[in-house]
Coordinates of C-alpha atoms in Angstrom, one line a residue:
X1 CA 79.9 58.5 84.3
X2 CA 74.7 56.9 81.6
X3 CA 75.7 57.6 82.7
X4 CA 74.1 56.6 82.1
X5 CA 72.7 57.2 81.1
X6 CA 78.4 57.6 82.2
X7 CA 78.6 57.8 83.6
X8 CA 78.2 58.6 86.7
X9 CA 75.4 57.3 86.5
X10 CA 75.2 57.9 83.3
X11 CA 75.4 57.7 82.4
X12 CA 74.8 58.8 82.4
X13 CA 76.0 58.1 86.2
X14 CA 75.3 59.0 89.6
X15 CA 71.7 60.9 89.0
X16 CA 70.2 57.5 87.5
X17 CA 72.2 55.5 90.6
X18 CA 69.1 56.8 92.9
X19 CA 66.5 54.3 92.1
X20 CA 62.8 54.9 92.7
X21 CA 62.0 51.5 91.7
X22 CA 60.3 49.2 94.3
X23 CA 62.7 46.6 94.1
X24 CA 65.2 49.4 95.6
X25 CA 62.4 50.0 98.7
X26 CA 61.9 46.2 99.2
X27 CA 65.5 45.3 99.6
X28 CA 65.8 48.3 102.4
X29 CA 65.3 46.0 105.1
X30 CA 68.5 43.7 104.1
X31 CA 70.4 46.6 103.3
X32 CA 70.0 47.5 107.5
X33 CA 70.6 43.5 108.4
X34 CA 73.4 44.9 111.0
X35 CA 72.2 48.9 111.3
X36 CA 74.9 49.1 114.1
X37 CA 77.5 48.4 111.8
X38 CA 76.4 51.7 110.4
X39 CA 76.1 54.3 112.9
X40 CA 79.5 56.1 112.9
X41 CA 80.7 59.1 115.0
X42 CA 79.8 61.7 112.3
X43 CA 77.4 59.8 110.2
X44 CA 74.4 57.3 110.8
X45 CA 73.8 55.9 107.7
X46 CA 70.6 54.4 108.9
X47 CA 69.3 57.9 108.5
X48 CA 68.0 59.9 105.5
X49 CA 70.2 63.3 107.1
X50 CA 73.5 60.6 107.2
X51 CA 72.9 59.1 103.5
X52 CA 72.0 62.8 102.3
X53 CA 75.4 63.9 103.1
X54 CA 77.6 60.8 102.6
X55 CA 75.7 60.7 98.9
X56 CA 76.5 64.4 98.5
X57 CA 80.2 63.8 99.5
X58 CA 80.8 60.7 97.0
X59 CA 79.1 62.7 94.3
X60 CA 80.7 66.2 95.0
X61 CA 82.1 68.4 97.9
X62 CA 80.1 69.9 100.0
X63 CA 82.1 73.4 100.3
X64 CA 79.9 73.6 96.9
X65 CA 82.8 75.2 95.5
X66 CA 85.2 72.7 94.3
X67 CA 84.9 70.2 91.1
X68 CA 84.5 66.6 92.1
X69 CA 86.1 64.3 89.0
X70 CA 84.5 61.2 87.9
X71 CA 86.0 58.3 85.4
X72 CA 84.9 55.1 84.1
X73 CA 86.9 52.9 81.6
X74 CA 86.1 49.6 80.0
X75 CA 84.0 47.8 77.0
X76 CA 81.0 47.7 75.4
X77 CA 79.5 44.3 74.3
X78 CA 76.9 42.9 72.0
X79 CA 74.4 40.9 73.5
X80 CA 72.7 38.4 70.9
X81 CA 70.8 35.3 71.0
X82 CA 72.4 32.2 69.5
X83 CA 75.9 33.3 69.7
X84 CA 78.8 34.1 72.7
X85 CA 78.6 37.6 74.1
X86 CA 81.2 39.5 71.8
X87 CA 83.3 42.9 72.8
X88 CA 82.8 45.4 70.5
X89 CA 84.6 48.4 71.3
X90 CA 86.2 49.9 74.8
X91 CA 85.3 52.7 76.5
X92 CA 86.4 55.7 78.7
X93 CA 84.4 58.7 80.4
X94 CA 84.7 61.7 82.5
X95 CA 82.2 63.4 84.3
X96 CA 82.7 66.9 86.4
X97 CA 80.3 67.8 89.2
X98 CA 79.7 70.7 91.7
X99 CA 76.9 70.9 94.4
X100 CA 75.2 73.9 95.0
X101 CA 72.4 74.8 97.6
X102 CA 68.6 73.6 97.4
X103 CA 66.5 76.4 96.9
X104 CA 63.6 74.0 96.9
X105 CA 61.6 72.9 100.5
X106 CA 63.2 70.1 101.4
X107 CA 67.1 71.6 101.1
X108 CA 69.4 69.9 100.9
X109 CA 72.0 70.1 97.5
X110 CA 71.6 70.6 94.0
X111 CA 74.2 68.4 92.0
X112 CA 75.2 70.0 88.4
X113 CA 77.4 67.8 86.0
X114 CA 78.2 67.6 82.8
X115 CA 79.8 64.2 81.2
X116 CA 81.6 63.1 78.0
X117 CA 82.1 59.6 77.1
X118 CA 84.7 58.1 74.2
X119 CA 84.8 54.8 72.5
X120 CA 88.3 53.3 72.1
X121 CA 89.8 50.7 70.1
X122 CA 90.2 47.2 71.8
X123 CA 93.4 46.2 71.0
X124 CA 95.3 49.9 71.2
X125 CA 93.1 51.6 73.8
X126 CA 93.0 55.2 71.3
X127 CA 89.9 57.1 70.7
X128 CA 87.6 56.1 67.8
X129 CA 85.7 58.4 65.3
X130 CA 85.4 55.5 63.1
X131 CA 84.2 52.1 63.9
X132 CA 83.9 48.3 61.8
X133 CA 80.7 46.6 62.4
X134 CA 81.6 43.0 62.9
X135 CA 77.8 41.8 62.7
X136 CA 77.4 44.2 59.4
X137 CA 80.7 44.2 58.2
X138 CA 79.9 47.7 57.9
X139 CA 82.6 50.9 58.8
X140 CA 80.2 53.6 61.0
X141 CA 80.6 56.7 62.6
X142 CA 80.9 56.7 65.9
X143 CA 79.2 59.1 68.2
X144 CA 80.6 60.5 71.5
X145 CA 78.5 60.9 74.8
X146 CA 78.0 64.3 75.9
X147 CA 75.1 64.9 78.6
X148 CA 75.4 68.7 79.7
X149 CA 73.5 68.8 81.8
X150 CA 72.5 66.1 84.4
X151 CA 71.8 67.2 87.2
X152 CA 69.8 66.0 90.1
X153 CA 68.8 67.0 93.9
X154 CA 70.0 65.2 97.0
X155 CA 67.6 65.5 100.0
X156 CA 66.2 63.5 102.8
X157 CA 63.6 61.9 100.1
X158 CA 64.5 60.0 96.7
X159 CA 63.9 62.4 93.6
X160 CA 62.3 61.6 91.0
X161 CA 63.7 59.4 88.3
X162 CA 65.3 61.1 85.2
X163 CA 62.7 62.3 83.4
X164 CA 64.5 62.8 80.1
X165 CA 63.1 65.5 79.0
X166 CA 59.4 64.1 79.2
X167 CA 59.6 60.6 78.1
X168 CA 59.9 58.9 81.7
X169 CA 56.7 60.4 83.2
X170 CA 57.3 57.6 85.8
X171 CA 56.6 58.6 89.2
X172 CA 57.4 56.3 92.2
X173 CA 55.7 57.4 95.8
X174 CA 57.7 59.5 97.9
X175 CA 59.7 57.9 100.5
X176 CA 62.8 58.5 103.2
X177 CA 66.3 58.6 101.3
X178 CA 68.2 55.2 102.5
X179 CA 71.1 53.6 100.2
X180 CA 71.6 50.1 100.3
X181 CA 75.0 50.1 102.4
X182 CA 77.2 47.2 103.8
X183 CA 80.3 47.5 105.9
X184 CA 83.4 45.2 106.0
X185 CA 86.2 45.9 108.2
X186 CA 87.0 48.9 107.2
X187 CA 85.5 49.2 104.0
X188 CA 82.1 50.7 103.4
X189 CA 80.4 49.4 99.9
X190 CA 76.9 50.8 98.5
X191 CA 75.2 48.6 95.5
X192 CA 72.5 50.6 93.3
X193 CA 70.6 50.4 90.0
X194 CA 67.8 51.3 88.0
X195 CA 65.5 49.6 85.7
X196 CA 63.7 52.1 83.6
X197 CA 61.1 51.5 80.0
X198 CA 60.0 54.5 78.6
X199 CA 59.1 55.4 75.1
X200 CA 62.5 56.3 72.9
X201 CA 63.5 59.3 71.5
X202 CA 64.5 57.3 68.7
X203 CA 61.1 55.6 66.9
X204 CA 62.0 52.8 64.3
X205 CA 59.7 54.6 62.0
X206 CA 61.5 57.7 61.8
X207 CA 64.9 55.9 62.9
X208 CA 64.8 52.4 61.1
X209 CA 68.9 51.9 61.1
X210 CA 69.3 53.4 64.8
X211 CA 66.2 51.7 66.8
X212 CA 64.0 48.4 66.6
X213 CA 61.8 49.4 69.8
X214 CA 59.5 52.5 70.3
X215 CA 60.5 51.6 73.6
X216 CA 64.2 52.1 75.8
X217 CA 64.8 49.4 77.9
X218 CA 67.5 50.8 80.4
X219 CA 69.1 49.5 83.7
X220 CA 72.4 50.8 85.4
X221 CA 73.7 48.7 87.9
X222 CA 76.6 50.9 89.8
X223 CA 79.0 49.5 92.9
X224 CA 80.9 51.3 95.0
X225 CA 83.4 51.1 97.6
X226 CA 84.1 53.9 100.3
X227 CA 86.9 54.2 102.9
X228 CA 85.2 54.1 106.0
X229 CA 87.5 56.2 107.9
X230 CA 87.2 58.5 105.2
X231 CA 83.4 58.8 105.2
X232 CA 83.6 59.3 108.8
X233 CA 85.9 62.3 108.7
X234 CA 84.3 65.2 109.8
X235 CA 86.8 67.1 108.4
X236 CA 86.0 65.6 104.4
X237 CA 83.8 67.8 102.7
X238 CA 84.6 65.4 99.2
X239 CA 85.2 61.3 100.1
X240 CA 86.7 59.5 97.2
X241 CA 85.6 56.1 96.1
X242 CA 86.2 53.2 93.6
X243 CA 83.7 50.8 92.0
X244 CA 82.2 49.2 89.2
X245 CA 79.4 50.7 86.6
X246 CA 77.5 48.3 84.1
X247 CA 74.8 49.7 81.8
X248 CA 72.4 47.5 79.6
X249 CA 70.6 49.3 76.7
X250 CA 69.9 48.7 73.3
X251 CA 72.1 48.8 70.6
X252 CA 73.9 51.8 70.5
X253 CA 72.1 53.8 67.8
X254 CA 75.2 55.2 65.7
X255 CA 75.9 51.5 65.1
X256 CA 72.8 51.1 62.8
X257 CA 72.0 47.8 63.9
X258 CA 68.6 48.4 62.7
X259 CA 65.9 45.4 63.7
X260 CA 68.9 43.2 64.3
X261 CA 67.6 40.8 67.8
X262 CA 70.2 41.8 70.8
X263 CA 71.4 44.3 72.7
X264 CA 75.0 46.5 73.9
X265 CA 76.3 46.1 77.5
X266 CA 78.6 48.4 79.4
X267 CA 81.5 46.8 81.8
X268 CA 83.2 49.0 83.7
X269 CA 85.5 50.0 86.4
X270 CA 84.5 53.7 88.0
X271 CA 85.9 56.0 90.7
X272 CA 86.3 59.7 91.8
X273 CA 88.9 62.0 92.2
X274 CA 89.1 65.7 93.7
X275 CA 92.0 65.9 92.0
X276 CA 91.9 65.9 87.9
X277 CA 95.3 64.9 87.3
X278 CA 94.3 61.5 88.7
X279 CA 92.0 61.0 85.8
X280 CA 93.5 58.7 82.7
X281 CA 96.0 61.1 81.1
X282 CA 94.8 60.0 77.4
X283 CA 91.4 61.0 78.3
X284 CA 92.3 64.6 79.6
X285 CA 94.2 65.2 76.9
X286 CA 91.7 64.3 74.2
X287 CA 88.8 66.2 76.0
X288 CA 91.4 69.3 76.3
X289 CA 92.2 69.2 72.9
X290 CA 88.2 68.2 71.4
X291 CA 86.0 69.2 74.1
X292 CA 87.6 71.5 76.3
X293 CA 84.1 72.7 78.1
X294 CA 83.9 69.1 79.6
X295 CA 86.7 69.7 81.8
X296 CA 84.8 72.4 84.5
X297 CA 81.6 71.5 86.1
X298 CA 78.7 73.7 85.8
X299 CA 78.1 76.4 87.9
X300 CA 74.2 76.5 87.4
X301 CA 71.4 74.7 87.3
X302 CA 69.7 74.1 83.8
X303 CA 67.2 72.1 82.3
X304 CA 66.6 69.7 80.3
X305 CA 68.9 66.5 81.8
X306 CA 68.7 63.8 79.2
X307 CA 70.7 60.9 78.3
X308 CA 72.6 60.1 75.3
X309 CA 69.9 59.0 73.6
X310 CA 67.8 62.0 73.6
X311 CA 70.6 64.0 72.5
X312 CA 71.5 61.6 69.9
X313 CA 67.7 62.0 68.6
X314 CA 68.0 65.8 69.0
X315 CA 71.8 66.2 67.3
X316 CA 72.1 63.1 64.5
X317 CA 70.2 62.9 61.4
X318 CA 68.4 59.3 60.2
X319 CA 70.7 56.8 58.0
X320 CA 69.2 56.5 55.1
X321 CA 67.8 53.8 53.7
X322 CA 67.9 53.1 49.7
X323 CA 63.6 53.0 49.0
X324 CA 62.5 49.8 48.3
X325 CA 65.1 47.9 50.3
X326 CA 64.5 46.5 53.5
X327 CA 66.4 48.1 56.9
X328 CA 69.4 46.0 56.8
X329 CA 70.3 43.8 59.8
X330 CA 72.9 41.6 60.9
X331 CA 72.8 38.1 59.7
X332 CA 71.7 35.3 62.4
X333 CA 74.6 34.1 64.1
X334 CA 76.3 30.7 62.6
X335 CA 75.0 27.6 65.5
X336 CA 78.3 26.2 67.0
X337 CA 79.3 22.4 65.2
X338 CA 78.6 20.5 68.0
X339 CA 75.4 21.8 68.1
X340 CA 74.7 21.2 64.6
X341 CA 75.8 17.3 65.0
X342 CA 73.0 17.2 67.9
X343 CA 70.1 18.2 65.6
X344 CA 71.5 16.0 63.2
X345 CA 71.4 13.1 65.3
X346 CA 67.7 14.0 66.9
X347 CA 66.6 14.1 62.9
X348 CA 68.0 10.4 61.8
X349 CA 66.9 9.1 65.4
X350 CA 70.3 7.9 65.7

């Protein structure tokens, strides 16, 4: 819910779920393989109108009065060369959403949500403030997400990508809103990402501990699956779903991995709820008790929507580093024994 840039899509969630890339538009044609399969008695999902109000039910309720509830919960990893993948940390988000009308030509909704995203200890699942660097061998302090806003429109077109407050000046051509939709039986599942490179709010020469790129390199990858009785239910102004969300970014700045080669990776389970008591109760009760205002959606649109590392640019101070000394990084990772034994064989010819 990143979301992702989290979360839903980020995540940091849903808004970044749109795509505007053209891998998105190319893979159209396979996503309407069996476009009867589609067409239902309230909704034709091989139509921008249909996938402007089935993405508008999954993402809020169209009464545009009620709160839709989203959740994600599972672990961030560190990506590096030379080494197994390692999990780091876990995590759990919630996001709270309302839809309000489209002032703008093309109608439509206006989704508004606000998002807050915790990193939790592997073994005990409890919220973290403080977290040991294995690569570093370093204690840090750990940084929450908290995108309020991100918002987005839902129409008959794809909006724009996120534009993060300026950075992503990335513009795709206009074109009919159609998700990437399969049915099974009675289940209805939707697969979307986004691959986004943009210059980061965080430059290595101002941010040595938090970046090694002037550049983010983004993708959210999110999966979801939809009753389809429920989506066809006239009735429904809100359809619930359950899925997966996977973000892959670079290290997570408040870890002050510095130059160190690699990258984080979210793996998550994610759903909705119209009903809050169905999110984690550990969650709820730490947001109620930390960060109460992340429990009611917006009820306005505002400006700027950025991820969490824009506001982690705009809200942190640098890590210092001592003068003279170079930006510390993790050590290269040890190479396995076995592997070791190979090279040693290649070298004697044996």
């Amino acid at each position: 819910m990143d979301r992702r840039d989290f979360l839903m899509g980020s995540s940091l969630m849903a808004a970044v779920a749109l795509g505007g890339t053209a891998a998105n538009a190319q893979r159209t044609s396979r996503a309407l393989a069996d476009p009867a399969s589609l067409k239902g008695p309230f909704l034709d999902l091989t139509t921008p109108a249909g996938n402007r109000e089935a993405w508008a039910r999954l993402l809020g309720n169209t009464d545009m009065k009620s709160t839709k509830y989203g959740w994600a919960q599972g672990i961030v990893m560190g990506v590096r060369p030379g080494e197994a993948v390692r999990d780091l940390c876990g995590f759990t988000m919630l996001s709270t959403a309302r839809l309000l009308p489209n002032p703008g030509p093309d109608g439509g909704y206006r989704k508004v949500l606000r998002e807050i995203g915790y990193y939790t200890d592997l073994a005990s699942g409890e919220i973290i403030t403080e977290w040991k660097n294995p690569y570093l061998n370093e204690t840090v302090k750990v940084v929450p997400i908290k995108n309020d806003p991100f918002n987005h429109t839902i129409t008959d077109f794809f909006p724009d990508p996120p534009n993060y407050g300026g950075l992503n000046t990335f513009k795709p051509p206009r074109r009919p809103f159609q998700l990437h939709w399969t049915k099974r039986r009675g289940l209805l599942s939707l697969e979307s990402h986004i691959n986004l490179f943009y210059p980061s709010a965080l430059q290595p020469s101002k941010w040595p501990r938090e970046s090694a790129s002037p550049f983010a390199q983004v993708t959210e990858m999110f999966n979801y699956v939809i009753n389809w009785a429920d989506m066809q239910d006239k009735r429904r102004t809100s359809v619930e779903y359950q899925g997966s969300w996977h973000r892959v970014t670079p290290w997570l700045p408040w870890m002050l991995m510095g130059p160190t080669p690699g990258h984080a990776m979210y793996n998550t389970v994610m759903g909705s709820f119209d009903d809050i008591n169905q999110i984690d109760r550990r969650t709820l009760d730490y947001v109620a008790k930390n960060d109460p205002l992340y429990l009611k959606a917006p009820e306005t649109w505002e400006e700027p929507s950025l991820s969490s590392l824009e506001w982690y640019a705009r809200q942190q101070k640098p890590a210092p580093v001592p003068e003279g000394q170079p930006v510390p990084r993790a050590p290269d990772p040890e190479l396995p024994a076995w592997f070791k034994a190979i090279q040693a064989k290649m070298k004697t010819g044996a």
